[in-house]
Coordinates of C-alpha atoms and ligand atoms in Angstrom, one line a residue:
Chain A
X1 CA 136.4 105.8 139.7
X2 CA 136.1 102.1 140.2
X3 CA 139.0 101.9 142.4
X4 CA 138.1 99.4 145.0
X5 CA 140.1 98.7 147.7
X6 CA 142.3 95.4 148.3
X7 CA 139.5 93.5 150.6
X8 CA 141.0 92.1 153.7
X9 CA 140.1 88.1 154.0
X10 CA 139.3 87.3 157.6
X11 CA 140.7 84.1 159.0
X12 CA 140.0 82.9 162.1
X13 CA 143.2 81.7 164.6
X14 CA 146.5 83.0 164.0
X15 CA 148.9 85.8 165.5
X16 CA 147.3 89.0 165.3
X17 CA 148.7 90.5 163.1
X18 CA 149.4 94.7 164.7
X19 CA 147.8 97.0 162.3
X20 CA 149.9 100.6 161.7
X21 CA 146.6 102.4 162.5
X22 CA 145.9 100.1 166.1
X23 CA 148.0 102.3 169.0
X24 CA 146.8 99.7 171.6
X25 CA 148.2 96.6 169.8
X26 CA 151.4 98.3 168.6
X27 CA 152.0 99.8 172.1
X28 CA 151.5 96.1 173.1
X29 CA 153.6 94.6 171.2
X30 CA 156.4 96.5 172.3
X31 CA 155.9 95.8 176.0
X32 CA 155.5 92.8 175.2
X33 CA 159.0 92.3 173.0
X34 CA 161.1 94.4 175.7
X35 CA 159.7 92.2 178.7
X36 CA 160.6 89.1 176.4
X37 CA 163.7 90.3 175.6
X38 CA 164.7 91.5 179.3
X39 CA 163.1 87.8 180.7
X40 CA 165.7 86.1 177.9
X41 CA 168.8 87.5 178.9
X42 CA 168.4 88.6 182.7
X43 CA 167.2 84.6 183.5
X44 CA 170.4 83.1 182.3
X45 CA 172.6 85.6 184.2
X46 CA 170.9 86.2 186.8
X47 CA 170.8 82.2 187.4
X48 CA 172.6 80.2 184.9
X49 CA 171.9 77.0 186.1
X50 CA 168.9 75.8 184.9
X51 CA 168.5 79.2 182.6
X52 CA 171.8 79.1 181.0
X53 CA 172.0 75.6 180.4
X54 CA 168.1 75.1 178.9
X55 CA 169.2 78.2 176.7
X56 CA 172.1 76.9 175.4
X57 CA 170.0 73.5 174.7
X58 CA 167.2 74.4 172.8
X59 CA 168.4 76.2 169.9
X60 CA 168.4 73.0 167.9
X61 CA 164.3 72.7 168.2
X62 CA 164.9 76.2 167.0
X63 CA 166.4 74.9 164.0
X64 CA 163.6 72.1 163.4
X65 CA 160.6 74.2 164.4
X66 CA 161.5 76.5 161.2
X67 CA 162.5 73.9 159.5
X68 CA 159.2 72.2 159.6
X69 CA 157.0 75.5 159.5
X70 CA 158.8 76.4 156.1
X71 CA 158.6 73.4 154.6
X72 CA 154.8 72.7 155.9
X73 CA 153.6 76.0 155.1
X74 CA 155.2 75.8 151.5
X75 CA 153.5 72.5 150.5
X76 CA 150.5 73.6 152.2
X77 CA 150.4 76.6 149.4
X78 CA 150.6 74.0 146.9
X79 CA 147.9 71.8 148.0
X80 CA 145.9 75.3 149.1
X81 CA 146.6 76.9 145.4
X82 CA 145.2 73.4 143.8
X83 CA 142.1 73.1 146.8
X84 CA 141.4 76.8 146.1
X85 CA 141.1 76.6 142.3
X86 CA 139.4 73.2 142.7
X87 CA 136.9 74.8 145.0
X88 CA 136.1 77.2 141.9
X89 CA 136.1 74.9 139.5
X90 CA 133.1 74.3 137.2
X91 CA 133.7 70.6 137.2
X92 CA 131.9 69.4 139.4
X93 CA 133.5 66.2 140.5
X94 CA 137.0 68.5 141.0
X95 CA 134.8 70.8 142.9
X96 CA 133.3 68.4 145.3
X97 CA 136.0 66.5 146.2
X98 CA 138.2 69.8 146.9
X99 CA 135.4 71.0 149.2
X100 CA 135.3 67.4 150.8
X101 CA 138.7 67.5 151.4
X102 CA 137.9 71.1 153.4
X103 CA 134.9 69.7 155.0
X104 CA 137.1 66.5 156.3
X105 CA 140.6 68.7 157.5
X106 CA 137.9 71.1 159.3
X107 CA 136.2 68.7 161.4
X108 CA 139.1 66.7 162.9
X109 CA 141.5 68.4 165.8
X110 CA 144.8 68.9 164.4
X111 CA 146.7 66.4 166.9
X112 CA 144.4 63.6 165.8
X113 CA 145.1 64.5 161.9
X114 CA 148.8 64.2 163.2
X115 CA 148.7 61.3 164.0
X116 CA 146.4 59.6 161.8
X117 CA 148.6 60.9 158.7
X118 CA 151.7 60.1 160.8
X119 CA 150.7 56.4 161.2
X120 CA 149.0 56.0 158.4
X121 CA 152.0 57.2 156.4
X122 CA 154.2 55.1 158.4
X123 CA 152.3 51.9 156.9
X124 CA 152.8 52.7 153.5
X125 CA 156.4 54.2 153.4
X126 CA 159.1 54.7 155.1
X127 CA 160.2 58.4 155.6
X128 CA 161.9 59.8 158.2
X129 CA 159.6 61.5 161.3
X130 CA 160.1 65.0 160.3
X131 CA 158.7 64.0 156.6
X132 CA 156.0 62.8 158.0
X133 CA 155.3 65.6 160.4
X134 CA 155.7 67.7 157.5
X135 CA 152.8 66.3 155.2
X136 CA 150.8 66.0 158.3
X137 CA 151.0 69.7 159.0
X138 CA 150.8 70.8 155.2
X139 CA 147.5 68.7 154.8
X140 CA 145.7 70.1 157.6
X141 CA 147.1 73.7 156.4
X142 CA 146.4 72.9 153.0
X143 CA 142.4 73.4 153.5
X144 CA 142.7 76.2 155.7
X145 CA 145.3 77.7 153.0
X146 CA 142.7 76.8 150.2
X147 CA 139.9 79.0 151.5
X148 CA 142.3 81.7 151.9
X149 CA 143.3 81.4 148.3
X150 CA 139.7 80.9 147.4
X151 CA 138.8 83.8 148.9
X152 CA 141.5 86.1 147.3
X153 CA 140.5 84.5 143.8
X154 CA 136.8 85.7 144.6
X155 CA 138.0 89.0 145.8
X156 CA 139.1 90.3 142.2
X157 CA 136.3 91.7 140.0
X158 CA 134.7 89.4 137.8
X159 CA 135.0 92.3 134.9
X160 CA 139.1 91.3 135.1
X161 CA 138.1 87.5 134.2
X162 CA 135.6 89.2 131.5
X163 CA 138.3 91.4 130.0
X164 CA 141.2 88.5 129.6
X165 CA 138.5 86.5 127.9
X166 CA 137.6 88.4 125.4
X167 CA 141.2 89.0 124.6
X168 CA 141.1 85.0 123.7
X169 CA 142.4 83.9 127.0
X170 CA 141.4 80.8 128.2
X171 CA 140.2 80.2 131.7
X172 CA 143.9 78.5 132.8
X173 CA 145.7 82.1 131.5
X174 CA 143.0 83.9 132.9
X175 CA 143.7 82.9 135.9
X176 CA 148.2 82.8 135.8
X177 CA 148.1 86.0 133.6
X178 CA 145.2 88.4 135.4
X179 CA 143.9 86.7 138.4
X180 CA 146.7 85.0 140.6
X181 CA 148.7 88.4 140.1
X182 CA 146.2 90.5 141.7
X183 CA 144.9 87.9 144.2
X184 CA 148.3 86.9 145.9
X185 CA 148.0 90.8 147.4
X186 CA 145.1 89.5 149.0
X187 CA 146.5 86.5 150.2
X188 CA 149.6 87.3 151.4
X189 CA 148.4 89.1 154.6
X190 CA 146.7 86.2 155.8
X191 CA 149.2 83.7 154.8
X192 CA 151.4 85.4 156.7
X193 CA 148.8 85.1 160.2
X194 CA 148.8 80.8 159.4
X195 CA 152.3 81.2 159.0
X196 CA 152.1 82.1 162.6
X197 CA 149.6 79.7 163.7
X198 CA 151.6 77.4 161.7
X199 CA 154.8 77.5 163.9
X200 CA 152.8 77.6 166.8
X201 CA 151.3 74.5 165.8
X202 CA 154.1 72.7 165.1
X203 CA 154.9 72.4 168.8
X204 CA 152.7 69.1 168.5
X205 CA 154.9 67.7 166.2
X206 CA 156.7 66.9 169.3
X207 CA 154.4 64.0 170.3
X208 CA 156.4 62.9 166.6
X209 CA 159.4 61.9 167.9
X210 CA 160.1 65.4 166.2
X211 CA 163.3 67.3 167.9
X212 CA 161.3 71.0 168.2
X213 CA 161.5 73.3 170.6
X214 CA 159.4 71.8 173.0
X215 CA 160.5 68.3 172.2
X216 CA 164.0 69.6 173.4
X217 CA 162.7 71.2 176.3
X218 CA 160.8 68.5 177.3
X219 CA 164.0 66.4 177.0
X220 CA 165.9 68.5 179.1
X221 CA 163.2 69.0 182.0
X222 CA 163.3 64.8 182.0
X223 CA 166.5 65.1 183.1
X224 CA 166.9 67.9 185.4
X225 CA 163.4 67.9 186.4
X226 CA 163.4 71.5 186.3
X227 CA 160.1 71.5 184.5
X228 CA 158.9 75.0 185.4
X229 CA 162.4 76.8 184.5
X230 CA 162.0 75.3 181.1
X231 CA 158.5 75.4 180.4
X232 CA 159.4 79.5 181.4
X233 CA 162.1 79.6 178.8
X234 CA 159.9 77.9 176.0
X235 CA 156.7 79.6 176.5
X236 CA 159.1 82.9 176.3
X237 CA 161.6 81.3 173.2
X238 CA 158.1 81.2 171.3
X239 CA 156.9 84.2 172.2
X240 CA 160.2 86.1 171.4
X241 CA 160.0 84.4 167.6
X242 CA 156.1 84.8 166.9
X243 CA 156.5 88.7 168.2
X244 CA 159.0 89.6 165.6
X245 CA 157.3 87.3 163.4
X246 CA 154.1 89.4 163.7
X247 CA 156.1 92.6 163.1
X248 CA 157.6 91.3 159.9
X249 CA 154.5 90.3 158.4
X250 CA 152.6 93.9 159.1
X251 CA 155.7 95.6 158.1
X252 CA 155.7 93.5 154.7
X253 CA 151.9 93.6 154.6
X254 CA 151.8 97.6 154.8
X255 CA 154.7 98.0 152.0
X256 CA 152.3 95.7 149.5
X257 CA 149.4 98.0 150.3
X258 CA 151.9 100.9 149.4
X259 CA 152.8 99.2 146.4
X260 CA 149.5 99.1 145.3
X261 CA 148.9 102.4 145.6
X262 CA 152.0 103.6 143.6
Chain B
X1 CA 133.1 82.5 102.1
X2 CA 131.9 85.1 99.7
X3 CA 133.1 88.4 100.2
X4 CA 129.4 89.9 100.6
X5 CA 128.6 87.7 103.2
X6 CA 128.0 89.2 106.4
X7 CA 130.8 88.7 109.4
X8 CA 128.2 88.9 112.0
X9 CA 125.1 86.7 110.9
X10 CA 123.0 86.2 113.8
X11 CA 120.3 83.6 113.8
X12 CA 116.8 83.4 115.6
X13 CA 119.3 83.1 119.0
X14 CA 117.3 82.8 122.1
X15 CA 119.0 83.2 125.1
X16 CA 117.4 82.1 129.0
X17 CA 118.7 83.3 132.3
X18 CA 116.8 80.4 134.1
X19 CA 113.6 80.9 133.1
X20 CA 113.6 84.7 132.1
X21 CA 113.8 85.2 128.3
X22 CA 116.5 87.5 127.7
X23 CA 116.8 87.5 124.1
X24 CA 113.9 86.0 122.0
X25 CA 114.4 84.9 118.5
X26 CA 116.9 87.6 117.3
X27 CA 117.9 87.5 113.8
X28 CA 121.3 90.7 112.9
X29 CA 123.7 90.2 109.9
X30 CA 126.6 93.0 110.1
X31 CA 128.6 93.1 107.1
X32 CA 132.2 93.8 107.2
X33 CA 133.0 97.5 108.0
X34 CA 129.2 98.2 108.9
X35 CA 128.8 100.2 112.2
X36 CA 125.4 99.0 114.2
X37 CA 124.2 100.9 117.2
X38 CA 121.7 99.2 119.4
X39 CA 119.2 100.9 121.4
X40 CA 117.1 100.1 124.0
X41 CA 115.3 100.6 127.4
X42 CA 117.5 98.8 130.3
X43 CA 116.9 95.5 130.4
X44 CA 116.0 95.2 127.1
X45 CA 118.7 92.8 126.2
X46 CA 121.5 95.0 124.8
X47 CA 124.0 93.9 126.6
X48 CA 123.2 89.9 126.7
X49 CA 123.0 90.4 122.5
X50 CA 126.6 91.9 122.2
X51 CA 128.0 89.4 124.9
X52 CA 126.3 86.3 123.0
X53 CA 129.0 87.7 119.7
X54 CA 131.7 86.8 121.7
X55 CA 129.8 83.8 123.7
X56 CA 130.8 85.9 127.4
X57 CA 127.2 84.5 127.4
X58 CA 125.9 81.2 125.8
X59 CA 123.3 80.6 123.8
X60 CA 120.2 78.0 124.0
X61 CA 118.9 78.2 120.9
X62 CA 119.6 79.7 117.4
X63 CA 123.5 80.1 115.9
X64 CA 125.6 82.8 115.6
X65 CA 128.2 83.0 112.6
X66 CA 131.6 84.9 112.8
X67 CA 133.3 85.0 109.6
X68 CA 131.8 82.2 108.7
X69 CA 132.3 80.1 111.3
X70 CA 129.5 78.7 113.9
X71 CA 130.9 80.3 117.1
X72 CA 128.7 78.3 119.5
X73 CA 129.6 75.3 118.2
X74 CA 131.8 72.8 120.2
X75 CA 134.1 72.4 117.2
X76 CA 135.3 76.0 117.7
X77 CA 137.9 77.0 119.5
X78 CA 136.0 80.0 120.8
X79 CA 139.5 81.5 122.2
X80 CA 140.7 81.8 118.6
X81 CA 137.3 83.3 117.8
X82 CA 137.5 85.8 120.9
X83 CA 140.8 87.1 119.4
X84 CA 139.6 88.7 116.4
X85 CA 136.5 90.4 118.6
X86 CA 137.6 93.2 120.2
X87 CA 135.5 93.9 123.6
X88 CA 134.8 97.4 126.0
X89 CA 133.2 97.5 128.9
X90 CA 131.7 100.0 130.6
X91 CA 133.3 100.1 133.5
X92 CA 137.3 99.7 131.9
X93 CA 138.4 96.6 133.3
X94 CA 141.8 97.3 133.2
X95 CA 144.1 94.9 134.6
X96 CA 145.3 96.9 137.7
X97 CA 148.4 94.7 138.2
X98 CA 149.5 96.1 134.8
X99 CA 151.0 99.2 133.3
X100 CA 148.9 100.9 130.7
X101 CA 151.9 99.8 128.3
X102 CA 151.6 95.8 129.3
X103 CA 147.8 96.1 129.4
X104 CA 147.9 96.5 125.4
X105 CA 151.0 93.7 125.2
X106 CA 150.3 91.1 127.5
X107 CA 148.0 89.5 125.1
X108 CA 150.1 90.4 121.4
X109 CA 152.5 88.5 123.6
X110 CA 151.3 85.3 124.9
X111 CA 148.3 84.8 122.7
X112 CA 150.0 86.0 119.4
X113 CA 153.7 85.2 120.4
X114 CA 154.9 88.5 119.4
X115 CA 158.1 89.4 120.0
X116 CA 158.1 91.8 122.8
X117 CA 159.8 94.9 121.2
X118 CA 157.5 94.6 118.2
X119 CA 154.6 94.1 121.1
X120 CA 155.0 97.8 122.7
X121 CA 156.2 99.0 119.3
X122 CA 152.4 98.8 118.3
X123 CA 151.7 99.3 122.2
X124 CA 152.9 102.5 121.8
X125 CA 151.6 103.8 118.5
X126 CA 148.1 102.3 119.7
X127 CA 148.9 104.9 122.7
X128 CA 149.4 107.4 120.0
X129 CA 146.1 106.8 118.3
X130 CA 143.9 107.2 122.0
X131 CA 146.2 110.2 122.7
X132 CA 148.2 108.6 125.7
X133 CA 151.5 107.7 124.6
X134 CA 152.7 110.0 127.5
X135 CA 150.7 107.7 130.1
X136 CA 152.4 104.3 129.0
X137 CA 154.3 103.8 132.5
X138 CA 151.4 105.0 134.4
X139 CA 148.7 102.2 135.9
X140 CA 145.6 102.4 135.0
X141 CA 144.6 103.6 138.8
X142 CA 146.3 106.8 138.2
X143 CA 144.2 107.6 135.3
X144 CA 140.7 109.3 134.8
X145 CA 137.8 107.6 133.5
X146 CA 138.0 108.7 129.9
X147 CA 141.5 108.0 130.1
X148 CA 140.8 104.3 131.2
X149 CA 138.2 103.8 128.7
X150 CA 140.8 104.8 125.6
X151 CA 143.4 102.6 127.2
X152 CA 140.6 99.9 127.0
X153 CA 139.9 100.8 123.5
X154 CA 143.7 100.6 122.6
X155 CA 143.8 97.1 124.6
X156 CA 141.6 95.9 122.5
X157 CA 142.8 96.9 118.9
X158 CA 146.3 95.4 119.9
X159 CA 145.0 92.2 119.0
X160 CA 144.3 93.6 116.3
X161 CA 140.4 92.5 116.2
X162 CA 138.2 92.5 113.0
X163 CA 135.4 93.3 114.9
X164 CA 134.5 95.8 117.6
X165 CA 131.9 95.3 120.2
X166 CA 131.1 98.0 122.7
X167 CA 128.8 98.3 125.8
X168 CA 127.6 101.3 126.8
X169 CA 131.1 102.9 126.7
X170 CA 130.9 106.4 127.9
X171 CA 128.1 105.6 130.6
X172 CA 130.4 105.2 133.5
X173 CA 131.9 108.8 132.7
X174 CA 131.9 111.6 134.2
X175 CA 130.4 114.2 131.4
X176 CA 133.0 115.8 130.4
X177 CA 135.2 113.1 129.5
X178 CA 132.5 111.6 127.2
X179 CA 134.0 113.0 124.1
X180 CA 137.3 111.8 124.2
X181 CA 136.3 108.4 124.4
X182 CA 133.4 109.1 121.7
X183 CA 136.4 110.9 119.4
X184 CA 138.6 107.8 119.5
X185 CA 135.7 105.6 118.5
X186 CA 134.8 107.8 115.4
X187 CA 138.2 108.0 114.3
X188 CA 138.1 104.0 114.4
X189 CA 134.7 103.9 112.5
X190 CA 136.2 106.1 109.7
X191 CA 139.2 103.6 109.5
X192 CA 136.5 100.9 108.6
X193 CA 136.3 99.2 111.5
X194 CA 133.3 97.1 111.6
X195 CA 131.4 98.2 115.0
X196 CA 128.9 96.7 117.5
X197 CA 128.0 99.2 120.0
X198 CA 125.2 99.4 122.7
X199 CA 125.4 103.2 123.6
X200 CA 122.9 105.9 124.8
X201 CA 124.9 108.9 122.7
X202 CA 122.4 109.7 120.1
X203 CA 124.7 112.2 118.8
X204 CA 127.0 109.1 118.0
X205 CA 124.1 106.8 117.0
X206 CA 123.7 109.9 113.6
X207 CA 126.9 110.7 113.5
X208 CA 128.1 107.1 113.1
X209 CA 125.7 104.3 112.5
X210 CA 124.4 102.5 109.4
X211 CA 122.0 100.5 110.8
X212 CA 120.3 101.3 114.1
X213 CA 118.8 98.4 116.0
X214 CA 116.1 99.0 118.2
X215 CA 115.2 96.3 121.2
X216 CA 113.0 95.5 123.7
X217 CA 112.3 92.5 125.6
X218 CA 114.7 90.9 124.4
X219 CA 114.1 90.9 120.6
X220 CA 114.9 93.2 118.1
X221 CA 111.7 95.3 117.5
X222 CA 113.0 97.7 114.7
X223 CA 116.1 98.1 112.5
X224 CA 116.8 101.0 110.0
X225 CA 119.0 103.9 109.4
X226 CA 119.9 106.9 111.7
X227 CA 117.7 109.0 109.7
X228 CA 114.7 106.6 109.3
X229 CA 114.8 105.9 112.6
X230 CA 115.2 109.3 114.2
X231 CA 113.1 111.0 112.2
X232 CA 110.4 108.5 111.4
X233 CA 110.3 105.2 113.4
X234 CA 107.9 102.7 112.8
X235 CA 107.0 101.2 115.8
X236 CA 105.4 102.4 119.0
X237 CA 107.9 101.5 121.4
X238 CA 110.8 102.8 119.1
X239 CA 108.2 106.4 119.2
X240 CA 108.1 106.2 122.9
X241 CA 111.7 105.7 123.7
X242 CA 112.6 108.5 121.5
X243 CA 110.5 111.0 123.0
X244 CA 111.7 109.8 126.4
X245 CA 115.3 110.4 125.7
X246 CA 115.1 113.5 123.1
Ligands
ATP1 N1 123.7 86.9 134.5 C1 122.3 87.2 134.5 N2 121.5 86.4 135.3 C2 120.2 86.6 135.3 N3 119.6 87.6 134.7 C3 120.3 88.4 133.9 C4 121.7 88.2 133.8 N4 122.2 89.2 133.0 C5 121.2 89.9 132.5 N5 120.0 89.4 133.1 C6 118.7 89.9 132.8 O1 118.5 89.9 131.4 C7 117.8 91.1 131.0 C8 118.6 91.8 130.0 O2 119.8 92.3 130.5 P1 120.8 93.1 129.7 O3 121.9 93.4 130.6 O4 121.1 92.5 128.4 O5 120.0 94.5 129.5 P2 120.5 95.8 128.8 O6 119.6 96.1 127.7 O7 121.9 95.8 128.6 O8 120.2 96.9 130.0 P3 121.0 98.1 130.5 O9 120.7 99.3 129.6 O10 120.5 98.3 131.9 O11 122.4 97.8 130.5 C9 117.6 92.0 132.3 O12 116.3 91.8 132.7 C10 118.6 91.4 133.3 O13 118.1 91.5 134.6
MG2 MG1 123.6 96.7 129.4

């Protein structure tokens, strides 16, 4: 039977993401997340001042570090689902600029695309930082986001595309009706690894006048100068989220592959 | 259009794939309800023929006529062309994402706007007809081979298609679900379905065809009935083929 397997896209960066078959990463994981865990509550009681106080001042970035990984990593789906499908396209002029826009994104470091799209924004409009932190993120994503889509697209057999066809679909049903629907299985897994690479990245977003994590951190250690005691609880406030992160994504990423298997 | 007109009229179509000649000045009428079986050694262009009836593969030279209508044209709408051409593959292509129920309603539905009650209605008499009406909820991954292939078969008549084209059907199977497959497309030939099928059955070929086309490199090298053309072909490569397979 022509049953091939879901194939797994490989992205570079990004969380690993624990496999239910890899003992050694699992086992990890959970020595890492109890020795996070113990660090998070045993620093603030066992010395409140600075731990207590940085804990109690952070959870703000908290807020804003999700806030701008959700929104960057949804508009970078968007500008990955239209790069992806542009990248495919038979038109050629659609097809190279999509592939220039890759070529571009790749070959400048992330902090200089920050700020470029951050200033550059700031001449034409108005918008407030986190906006502009936002599209900075999503448009660096966006390329990274488009070969992932890109690749899921290529992953489905081209008899599928040959099938809906000859039903008297065109190519733009093809692909919402037959394609997309199978591909997304393929994508999700490592969507969910730049969702993690995301977050992490957004720490720079606090050269943005963005109020993050670190940018709170950084704040506070101004102040107390207590720069390794908070530097300590960021490095383990990241940690703590990407972990269960990590474990969310495998967990969702082995139900789809159960799914697909029903 | 006159009524004895053919609804497949194929004309001196040439087809390249860079600069290999796949098809070389073919020339096929099929009249409505006729049932053509093409033969040929692989490679011979069996495949590239029935996919240039439903333009899966353009053409560089030559027309082709559906119904009337000049399907290569840019004036067609080739979609609205595709609908009334049913297509099976050889290997299924099933959508996977899709019960066996939606695989035969997702295009009644969106292409046709049927109502969706009315759209598994015939779903499920189409079921019926292949002998899977007890399968609807299952997906196609939890079904054999032969049982894929009558799905497909049943996919395709739910647009309800004028035309049949089918490549090499049974050739993916596993022997002995050959028959079932073969069965269902009888039955259809016997309900006047006009059919285009590339196959290696022979058995079928008798049993079914009007007209058996024979090719090789790319053009058609001998046409005539199952009877002429098993018992008495004309030409040397139809001879050797024969006694290859027989
Ligand atoms: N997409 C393609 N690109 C290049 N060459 C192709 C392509 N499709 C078919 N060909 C070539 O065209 C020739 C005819 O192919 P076709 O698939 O029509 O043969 P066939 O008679 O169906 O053979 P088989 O019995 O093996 O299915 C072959 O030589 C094949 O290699
Ligand atoms: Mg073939």
């Amino acid at each position: 039977m022509s049953d091939q397997d879901v194939k797994k896209i490989e992205v570079g960066d990004g969380a690993a993401i624990p496999s239910p078959d890899d003992k050694g990463l699992v086992s990890a994981w959970w020595i890492a997340l109890i020795g996070t865990l113990i660090l998070v509550i045993a620093l603030p009681l066992v010395q409140p001042d600075p731990y207590l106080k940085i804990l109690k001042f952070i959870p703000d970035g908290i807020l804003i570090t999700f806030q701008v990984t959700i929104m960057s990593i949804l508009l970078a789906i968007v500008i990955g689902l239209l790069t992806g499908l542009g990248r495919i396209s038979e038109n050629r002029l659609i097809n190279l600029a999509a592939s220039l826009y890759v070529e571009v994104v790749r070959g400048i470091p992330l902090l200089v695309q920050l700020f470029y799209i951050y200033f550059a924004l700031g001449r034409l409009v108005r918008v407030p930082d986190i906006v502009a932190a936002v599209v900075a993120m999503a448009v660096c994503y966006g390329a990274y986001m488009g070969e992932v889509i890109r690749a899921g697209i290529k992953s489905i057999d081209f008899g599928q595309t040959e099938a809906s066809l000859s039903l008297g679909f065109n190519r733009r049903q093809t692909m919402a009706y037959v394609i997309l629907p199978q591909a997304w299985r393929t994508i999700l897994p490592p969507v969910g690894n730049e969702f993690i690479a995301l977050l992490k990245d957004t720490s720079l977003v606090s050269i943005l006048a963005v109020s993050d994590i670190l940018r709170r951190g950084r704040e506070f250690a101004a102040e107390s100068f207590n720069y390794f005691e908070t530097y300590t609880m960021i490095a383990l406030i990241y940690l703590l989220i990407t972990l269960i992160l990590s474990k969310l994504i495998s967990i969702m990423e082995h139900r789809l592959s159960h799914y697909e298997r029903r | 259009m006159n009524a004895a007109d053919p609804i497949i009229r194929i004309e001196d179509v040439t087809k390249y794939f860079g600069s290999f000649k796949a098809l070389d000045r073919v020339n096929l009428e099929v009249a409505a309800g006729e049932k053509v079986v093409v033969l040929g050694p692989s490679g011979s262009g069996k495949s590239t023929l029935l996919r240039t009836i439903n333009q899966l593969e353009t053409i560089n030279s030559g027309s082709i006529y559906i119904d009337g209508r000049d399907i290569a044209s840019p004036e067609e709408d080739i979609n609205q062309v595709r609908m009334e051409l049913g297509m099976v593959f050889q290997s299924f292509n099933l959508f996977r994402h899709k019960s066996v129920l939606e695989n035969l309603t997702l295009a009644p539905i969106k292409l046709k706007k049927m109502a969706r009650d009315r759209a598994e209605e015939l779903g499920l008499s189409l079921l019926d007809k292949v002998g899977l009406r007890d399968r609807a909820h299952h997906y196609p991954i939890q079904l054999s081979g032969g049982q894929q292939q009558r799905v497909a078969i049943a996919r395709a008549l739910a647009m309800e298609p004028k035309i049949m084209l089918f490549d090499e059907p049974t050739s993916a199977l596993d022997p002995e679900m050959i028959n079932e497959v073969l069965e269902v497309m009888v039955t259809l030939a016997r309900e006047g379905m006009t059919m285009v099928v590339v196959t290696h059955e022979m058995g079928f070929a008798r049993e079914v065809a009007d007209q058996v086309v024979f090719m090789d490199e790319g053009a058609i090298v001998e046409m005539a009935p199952p009877e002429v053309f098993f018992e008495n072909p004309e030409h040397p490569r139809s001879q050797a083929f024969l006694q290859q397979i027989l």
